[in-house]
Tab-separated table of C-alpha atoms in Angstrom:
chain	number	residue	atom	x	y	z
Z	1	UNK	CA	0.021	0.008	0.052
Z	2	UNK	CA	3.065	2.265	0.263
Z	3	UNK	CA	5.469	3.485	2.907
Z	4	UNK	CA	4.780	5.516	6.000
Z	5	UNK	CA	6.408	8.493	4.227
Z	6	UNK	CA	3.584	8.486	1.720
Z	7	UNK	CA	0.135	10.101	2.296
Z	8	UNK	CA	-2.942	7.911	1.631
Z	9	UNK	CA	-6.383	9.306	0.957
Z	10	UNK	CA	-9.496	7.104	1.032
Z	11	UNK	CA	-11.755	7.189	-2.078
Z	12	UNK	CA	-14.594	7.665	0.392
Z	13	UNK	CA	-13.271	11.205	1.268
Z	14	UNK	CA	-12.522	12.462	-2.225
Z	15	UNK	CA	-15.486	14.861	-2.039
Z	16	UNK	CA	-15.430	15.439	1.668
Z	17	UNK	CA	-16.535	18.849	2.854
Z	18	UNK	CA	-14.362	19.765	5.859
Z	19	UNK	CA	-15.594	23.365	6.229
Z	20	UNK	CA	-17.657	22.720	9.336
Z	21	UNK	CA	-16.047	19.876	11.278
Z	22	UNK	CA	-17.412	19.753	14.777
Z	23	UNK	CA	-14.673	17.517	16.148
Z	24	UNK	CA	-10.997	17.459	16.888
Z	25	UNK	CA	-10.105	15.866	13.502
Z	26	UNK	CA	-10.197	17.871	10.246
Z	27	UNK	CA	-13.414	16.384	8.848
Z	28	UNK	CA	-16.841	15.274	9.911
Z	29	UNK	CA	-18.957	13.270	7.439
Z	30	UNK	CA	-22.491	12.189	7.734
Z	31	UNK	CA	-23.087	8.739	6.195
Z	32	UNK	CA	-26.872	8.349	5.447
Z	33	UNK	CA	-28.122	4.858	4.937
Z	34	UNK	CA	-31.343	3.565	3.494
Z	35	UNK	CA	-34.062	1.664	5.314
Z	36	UNK	CA	-34.699	-1.980	4.288
Z	37	UNK	CA	-37.424	-1.086	1.870
Z	38	UNK	CA	-35.247	1.535	0.171
Z	39	UNK	CA	-31.997	-0.392	-0.026
Z	40	UNK	CA	-30.857	-0.924	-3.560
Z	41	UNK	CA	-29.571	-4.294	-4.670
Z	42	UNK	CA	-26.652	-4.463	-7.048
Z	43	UNK	CA	-28.949	-6.510	-9.327
Z	44	UNK	CA	-31.214	-3.409	-9.809
Z	45	UNK	CA	-29.241	-2.420	-12.871
Z	46	UNK	CA	-28.729	-5.924	-14.229
Z	47	UNK	CA	-31.064	-5.484	-17.152
Z	48	UNK	CA	-29.582	-5.185	-20.655
Z	49	UNK	CA	-29.580	-1.548	-21.794
Z	50	UNK	CA	-31.411	-0.660	-25.060
Z	51	UNK	CA	-29.287	0.995	-27.700
Z	52	UNK	CA	-30.720	4.208	-29.178
Z	53	UNK	CA	-29.543	6.572	-31.894
Z	54	UNK	CA	-30.235	10.235	-32.679
Z	55	UNK	CA	-31.556	11.660	-35.877
Z	56	UNK	CA	-28.028	11.509	-37.482
Z	57	UNK	CA	-27.680	7.828	-36.590
Z	58	UNK	CA	-25.127	8.443	-33.801
Z	59	UNK	CA	-25.373	6.163	-30.796
Z	60	UNK	CA	-26.969	7.704	-27.714
Z	61	UNK	CA	-25.207	6.425	-24.609
Z	62	UNK	CA	-27.617	6.369	-21.658
Z	63	UNK	CA	-25.767	7.143	-18.452
Z	64	UNK	CA	-26.619	5.115	-15.452
Z	65	UNK	CA	-28.454	7.277	-12.958
Z	66	UNK	CA	-26.854	7.498	-9.591
Z	67	UNK	CA	-29.131	5.769	-7.128
Z	68	UNK	CA	-30.061	7.757	-4.069
Z	69	UNK	CA	-29.964	5.164	-1.378
Z	70	UNK	CA	-31.133	7.335	1.520
Z	71	UNK	CA	-33.074	10.472	2.142
Z	72	UNK	CA	-33.068	12.971	4.917
Z	73	UNK	CA	-34.648	11.630	8.001
Z	74	UNK	CA	-33.529	8.114	7.364
Z	75	UNK	CA	-30.684	6.405	9.262
Z	76	UNK	CA	-27.372	8.165	9.481
Z	77	UNK	CA	-24.059	7.867	11.107
Z	78	UNK	CA	-21.876	10.937	11.807
Z	79	UNK	CA	-18.095	10.111	11.772
Z	80	UNK	CA	-15.170	12.409	12.499
Z	81	UNK	CA	-12.163	11.405	10.415
Z	82	UNK	CA	-8.820	12.659	9.056
Z	83	UNK	CA	-7.689	13.177	5.485
Z	84	UNK	CA	-4.524	12.037	3.611
Z	85	UNK	CA	-2.735	10.288	6.434
Z	86	UNK	CA	0.517	8.317	6.533
Z	87	UNK	CA	0.166	4.627	6.609
Z	88	UNK	CA	0.465	4.481	10.398
Z	89	UNK	CA	-2.652	6.613	10.744
Z	90	UNK	CA	-4.967	5.200	8.009
Z	91	UNK	CA	-7.366	4.070	10.758
Z	92	UNK	CA	-8.379	7.686	11.108
Z	93	UNK	CA	-10.064	7.517	7.761
Z	94	UNK	CA	-13.146	5.594	6.556
Z	95	UNK	CA	-12.488	3.080	3.744
Z	96	UNK	CA	-14.871	1.449	1.279
Z	97	UNK	CA	-14.556	-2.002	2.851
Z	98	UNK	CA	-16.094	-0.560	6.075
Z	99	UNK	CA	-19.188	0.567	4.165
Z	100	UNK	CA	-19.569	-2.880	2.517
Z	101	UNK	CA	-19.361	-4.477	5.940
Z	102	UNK	CA	-21.932	-2.036	7.249
Z	103	UNK	CA	-24.229	-2.893	4.401
Z	104	UNK	CA	-23.827	-6.567	5.449
Z	105	UNK	CA	-24.622	-5.748	9.121
Z	106	UNK	CA	-27.951	-4.269	8.033
Z	107	UNK	CA	-28.722	-7.125	5.700
Z	108	UNK	CA	-31.714	-9.244	6.565
Z	109	UNK	CA	-29.597	-12.367	7.085
Z	110	UNK	CA	-27.564	-10.528	9.739
Z	111	UNK	CA	-30.545	-9.446	11.790
Z	112	UNK	CA	-30.879	-12.717	13.813
Z	113	UNK	CA	-27.105	-13.008	14.086
Z	114	UNK	CA	-26.676	-9.571	15.666
Z	115	UNK	CA	-29.865	-9.352	17.744
Z	116	UNK	CA	-28.612	-9.171	21.321
Z	117	UNK	CA	-25.150	-10.278	20.386
Z	118	UNK	CA	-21.805	-9.298	21.797
Z	119	UNK	CA	-19.451	-8.161	19.039
Z	120	UNK	CA	-15.749	-7.823	18.890
Z	121	UNK	CA	-14.630	-5.206	16.257
Z	122	UNK	CA	-10.929	-5.655	15.380
Z	123	UNK	CA	-8.952	-2.708	14.027
Z	124	UNK	CA	-12.029	-0.564	14.316
Z	125	UNK	CA	-10.386	2.654	13.150
Z	126	UNK	CA	-12.984	5.380	13.236
Z	127	UNK	CA	-15.536	3.160	14.856
Z	128	UNK	CA	-18.002	3.204	11.970
Z	129	UNK	CA	-18.664	-0.564	11.919
Z	130	UNK	CA	-18.963	-0.618	15.791
Z	131	UNK	CA	-21.668	2.029	15.710
Z	132	UNK	CA	-23.418	0.257	12.799
Z	133	UNK	CA	-23.429	-3.036	14.747
Z	134	UNK	CA	-25.176	-1.385	17.620
Z	135	UNK	CA	-27.797	0.146	15.391
Z	136	UNK	CA	-28.256	-3.343	13.767
Z	137	UNK	CA	-29.155	-4.897	17.121
Z	138	UNK	CA	-25.962	-5.782	19.042
Z	139	UNK	CA	-26.277	-5.365	22.827
Z	140	UNK	CA	-22.571	-4.713	23.309
Z	141	UNK	CA	-19.671	-3.985	20.985
Z	142	UNK	CA	-15.947	-4.138	21.928
Z	143	UNK	CA	-14.495	-1.484	19.653
Z	144	UNK	CA	-10.738	-2.241	19.582
Z	145	UNK	CA	-7.607	-0.840	18.069
Z	146	UNK	CA	-3.933	-0.536	18.957
Z	147	UNK	CA	-3.626	3.159	18.256
Z	148	UNK	CA	-4.587	5.737	20.897
Z	149	UNK	CA	-5.742	8.311	18.353
Z	150	UNK	CA	-8.098	5.827	16.691
Z	151	UNK	CA	-9.415	4.654	20.144
Z	152	UNK	CA	-10.197	8.314	21.241
Z	153	UNK	CA	-11.865	9.159	17.941
Z	154	UNK	CA	-13.959	5.909	18.074
Z	155	UNK	CA	-15.122	6.830	21.523
Z	156	UNK	CA	-16.121	10.309	20.378
Z	157	UNK	CA	-17.924	8.920	17.346
Z	158	UNK	CA	-19.829	6.375	19.426
Z	159	UNK	CA	-21.028	9.150	21.686
Z	160	UNK	CA	-21.958	11.340	18.751
Z	161	UNK	CA	-24.182	8.639	17.337
Z	162	UNK	CA	-25.929	7.885	20.627
Z	163	UNK	CA	-24.319	4.370	21.140
Z	164	UNK	CA	-21.651	5.316	23.637
Z	165	UNK	CA	-23.406	3.307	26.324
Z	166	UNK	CA	-23.202	0.109	24.121
Z	167	UNK	CA	-19.623	0.537	22.694
Z	168	UNK	CA	-16.724	-0.282	24.887
Z	169	UNK	CA	-13.606	1.139	23.391
Z	170	UNK	CA	-10.536	-0.991	24.371
Z	171	UNK	CA	-6.946	-1.266	23.299
Z	172	UNK	CA	-6.010	-4.478	21.562
Z	173	UNK	CA	-2.724	-5.291	19.838
Z	174	UNK	CA	-3.221	-8.548	17.922
Z	175	UNK	CA	0.449	-9.471	18.040
Z	176	UNK	CA	0.601	-9.037	21.815
Z	177	UNK	CA	-2.235	-11.430	22.889
Z	178	UNK	CA	-2.632	-15.214	22.843
Z	179	UNK	CA	-6.421	-15.587	22.977
Z	180	UNK	CA	-7.792	-13.071	25.460
Z	181	UNK	CA	-6.259	-9.728	26.496
Z	182	UNK	CA	-5.090	-9.361	30.043
Z	183	UNK	CA	-6.814	-7.146	32.593
Z	184	UNK	CA	-5.282	-3.741	32.437
Z	185	UNK	CA	-5.792	-0.256	33.985
Z	186	UNK	CA	-5.628	3.147	32.495
Z	187	UNK	CA	-7.304	4.608	29.385
Z	188	UNK	CA	-8.870	1.937	27.208
Z	189	UNK	CA	-7.858	-0.860	29.624
Z	190	UNK	CA	-9.709	-4.167	30.087
Z	191	UNK	CA	-11.634	-4.886	33.246
Z	192	UNK	CA	-12.447	-8.260	34.592
Z	193	UNK	CA	-16.150	-7.729	33.651
Z	194	UNK	CA	-15.015	-6.796	30.095
Z	195	UNK	CA	-13.140	-10.046	29.711
Z	196	UNK	CA	-16.055	-12.029	31.069
Z	197	UNK	CA	-18.416	-10.375	28.577
Z	198	UNK	CA	-15.920	-10.810	25.749
Z	199	UNK	CA	-16.017	-14.564	26.180
Z	200	UNK	CA	-19.654	-14.407	25.227
Z	201	UNK	CA	-18.987	-12.754	21.865
Z	202	UNK	CA	-20.489	-14.462	18.805
Z	203	UNK	CA	-19.551	-11.993	15.996
Z	204	UNK	CA	-16.106	-10.707	15.037
Z	205	UNK	CA	-15.630	-7.811	12.587
Z	206	UNK	CA	-12.583	-6.633	10.671
Z	207	UNK	CA	-12.984	-3.872	8.085
Z	208	UNK	CA	-10.094	-2.783	5.820
Z	209	UNK	CA	-7.427	-4.351	7.975
Z	210	UNK	CA	-5.681	-6.101	5.088
Z	211	UNK	CA	-2.925	-3.869	3.737
Z	212	UNK	CA	0.159	-4.808	5.811
Z	213	UNK	CA	1.444	-8.383	5.628
Z	214	UNK	CA	2.573	-8.534	9.199
Z	215	UNK	CA	-0.637	-7.152	10.600
Z	216	UNK	CA	-2.667	-9.485	8.284
Z	217	UNK	CA	-0.746	-12.490	9.523
Z	218	UNK	CA	-1.431	-11.482	13.144
Z	219	UNK	CA	-5.152	-10.909	12.348
Z	220	UNK	CA	-5.615	-14.408	10.830
Z	221	UNK	CA	-3.571	-16.031	13.700
Z	222	UNK	CA	-5.746	-14.241	16.236
Z	223	UNK	CA	-8.946	-15.443	14.529
Z	224	UNK	CA	-7.524	-18.981	14.495
Z	225	UNK	CA	-7.313	-18.857	18.300
Z	226	UNK	CA	-10.375	-16.816	19.226
Z	227	UNK	CA	-12.999	-18.376	16.991
Z	228	UNK	CA	-12.512	-21.937	18.276
Z	229	UNK	CA	-12.456	-20.621	21.848
Z	230	UNK	CA	-15.768	-18.808	21.382
Z	231	UNK	CA	-17.555	-21.949	20.240
Z	232	UNK	CA	-19.442	-23.145	17.158
Z	233	UNK	CA	-21.792	-20.220	16.957
Z	234	UNK	CA	-19.014	-17.602	16.536
Z	235	UNK	CA	-18.455	-16.138	13.046
Z	236	UNK	CA	-16.077	-13.386	11.749
Z	237	UNK	CA	-16.683	-11.085	8.830
Z	238	UNK	CA	-13.657	-9.582	7.159
Z	239	UNK	CA	-13.936	-6.969	4.475
Z	240	UNK	CA	-11.002	-5.854	2.291
Z	241	UNK	CA	-10.160	-4.210	-0.995
Z	242	UNK	CA	-7.873	-5.819	-3.571
Z	243	UNK	CA	-5.450	-2.948	-4.147
Z	244	UNK	CA	-3.750	-3.777	-7.403
Z	245	UNK	CA	-0.126	-2.869	-8.061
Z	246	UNK	CA	2.285	-3.651	-10.835
Z	247	UNK	CA	4.829	-6.051	-9.370
Z	248	UNK	CA	8.269	-6.529	-10.787
Z	249	UNK	CA	8.216	-10.145	-9.629
Z	250	UNK	CA	6.323	-11.752	-12.479
Z	251	UNK	CA	6.014	-8.438	-14.302
Z	252	UNK	CA	2.235	-8.362	-13.811
Z	253	UNK	CA	-0.574	-6.637	-12.003
Z	254	UNK	CA	-1.336	-8.217	-8.562
Z	255	UNK	CA	-3.022	-7.475	-5.309
Z	256	UNK	CA	-0.249	-8.504	-2.891
Z	257	UNK	CA	-2.027	-7.682	0.382
Z	258	UNK	CA	-5.220	-9.565	-0.553
Z	259	UNK	CA	-3.220	-12.430	-1.867
Z	260	UNK	CA	-1.356	-12.634	1.432
Z	261	UNK	CA	-4.674	-12.768	3.348
Z	262	UNK	CA	-5.786	-15.582	1.118
Z	263	UNK	CA	-2.614	-17.511	1.752
Z	264	UNK	CA	-2.749	-17.015	5.448
Z	265	UNK	CA	-6.336	-18.177	5.554
Z	266	UNK	CA	-5.427	-21.197	3.519
Z	267	UNK	CA	-2.502	-21.989	5.836
Z	268	UNK	CA	-5.011	-22.127	8.760
Z	269	UNK	CA	-7.285	-24.588	6.958
Z	270	UNK	CA	-7.304	-27.013	9.895
Z	271	UNK	CA	-8.534	-24.299	12.272
Z	272	UNK	CA	-10.494	-21.905	9.998
Z	273	UNK	CA	-12.849	-22.164	7.079
Z	274	UNK	CA	-13.402	-19.006	4.990
Z	275	UNK	CA	-15.926	-18.323	2.254
Z	276	UNK	CA	-16.600	-15.326	0.103
Z	277	UNK	CA	-19.964	-13.513	0.585
Z	278	UNK	CA	-21.382	-12.639	-2.782
Z	279	UNK	CA	-21.733	-8.794	-2.922
Z	280	UNK	CA	-24.817	-9.145	-5.183
Z	281	UNK	CA	-26.682	-10.638	-2.222
Z	282	UNK	CA	-25.912	-7.725	0.109
Z	283	UNK	CA	-28.342	-4.749	-0.538
Z	284	UNK	CA	-26.442	-1.466	-0.704
Z	285	UNK	CA	-27.635	0.943	1.959
Z	286	UNK	CA	-24.712	3.426	2.108
Z	287	UNK	CA	-23.679	5.743	-0.687
Z	288	UNK	CA	-20.269	4.678	-2.082
Z	289	UNK	CA	-18.834	3.072	-5.151
Z	290	UNK	CA	-19.207	-0.698	-4.637
Z	291	UNK	CA	-16.128	-1.510	-6.686
Z	292	UNK	CA	-15.538	-5.071	-7.930
Z	293	UNK	CA	-12.307	-5.071	-6.033
Z	294	UNK	CA	-14.118	-5.222	-2.682
Z	295	UNK	CA	-14.307	-8.619	-0.885
Z	296	UNK	CA	-16.352	-9.752	2.049
Z	297	UNK	CA	-15.286	-13.021	3.855
Z	298	UNK	CA	-17.219	-15.149	6.289
Z	299	UNK	CA	-14.815	-17.051	8.561
Z	300	UNK	CA	-15.672	-19.790	11.114
Z	301	UNK	CA	-13.749	-22.237	13.166
Z	302	UNK	CA	-13.171	-25.469	11.139
Z	303	UNK	CA	-14.806	-27.690	13.817
Z	304	UNK	CA	-17.931	-25.389	13.735
Z	305	UNK	CA	-18.172	-25.449	10.019
Z	306	UNK	CA	-17.770	-29.258	10.000
Z	307	UNK	CA	-20.615	-29.600	12.484
Z	308	UNK	CA	-22.800	-27.219	10.448
Z	309	UNK	CA	-22.031	-29.157	7.294
Z	310	UNK	CA	-22.829	-32.499	8.959
Z	311	UNK	CA	-26.118	-31.072	10.198
Z	312	UNK	CA	-27.055	-29.747	6.737
Z	313	UNK	CA	-26.159	-33.109	5.177
Z	314	UNK	CA	-28.356	-34.978	7.697
Z	315	UNK	CA	-31.243	-32.747	6.844
Z	316	UNK	CA	-30.762	-33.248	3.193
Z	317	UNK	CA	-30.376	-37.017	3.707
Z	318	UNK	CA	-33.674	-37.148	5.653
Z	319	UNK	CA	-35.446	-35.295	2.829
Z	320	UNK	CA	-33.961	-37.290	0.006
Z	321	UNK	CA	-33.585	-40.971	-0.852
Z	322	UNK	CA	-30.228	-40.192	-2.468
Z	323	UNK	CA	-27.128	-40.585	-0.334
Z	324	UNK	CA	-25.442	-37.304	0.570
Z	325	UNK	CA	-21.686	-36.900	0.805
Z	326	UNK	CA	-19.251	-34.105	0.828
Z	327	UNK	CA	-16.832	-32.312	3.109
Z	328	UNK	CA	-17.406	-28.721	4.094
Z	329	UNK	CA	-13.731	-28.317	4.782
Z	330	UNK	CA	-12.988	-29.018	1.222
Z	331	UNK	CA	-15.672	-26.726	-0.045
Z	332	UNK	CA	-14.508	-23.991	2.255
Z	333	UNK	CA	-10.926	-24.348	1.195
Z	334	UNK	CA	-11.758	-24.200	-2.479
Z	335	UNK	CA	-13.244	-20.757	-1.891
Z	336	UNK	CA	-9.910	-19.392	-0.960
Z	337	UNK	CA	-8.665	-19.244	-4.537
Z	338	UNK	CA	-7.857	-15.549	-5.220
Z	339	UNK	CA	-9.894	-13.981	-7.959
Z	340	UNK	CA	-7.978	-12.553	-10.891
């Protein structure tokens, strides 16, 4: 993604208006989102366009209208953020993967999963996904990051969106913990009651955390320890963007960070099973460009996926005279093949 000497600006903030930021950071953006009945599916524009010509016989190109996904008075999240940060501070910006994950949190299939759930948000950055999880039904969200500036901004954003009482902002360094963090004092420390509540988490979130190989390896390793410890009902959702660069090795365009995540997930096949969530099945509620480079992964502990697969096969077997076979581990592993 670059070096720490470079400045990085999220596509989400290209048209940000920072003239009236009511927070410590340079910008404050309101992210409106559509209610369920108004959410647009990516299949809305799937019909084949009709070619038309003018009186001279020249082709008229019909431009796709920009869909307005939300209107004033609908749901909205107010987020303070920075602009054009070095790599070490990219958590102070909102990235497209976070908006895709928010879309998924508000999707119908997530309603039962989040209703009354305890959520662990990893690398939460500005806290957008933590606030969205609360609005989607979670009863408690641990909003975690390793950087003090991100933690303070997340806490302010939670309060600004009326979910400060549900969001617990805590410091978590993936490379410094085995399974659970240790009790700690001070700002953003973990109390004993925090750790007890954390063991009841059933949903893990990680938005736009895949851009540094070392951090990505630590993230996957942490999931490989935490998901089995949380039990068969626990699931993680990881959103990322395949950032394509021209690589001298092989002299071709590649997405090295995303490919590293795919390899790390494949290496944990005995502990984790990952599968891609089709974006077409996730209605778009937030206004952003849903680029084809965005990916959303569902990750479970391998033992939990095996149990779920066995249960599904038993149901199919009971409803069919045909023998049912197959291994969910094999199916899950096959989904790890990076897309070109």
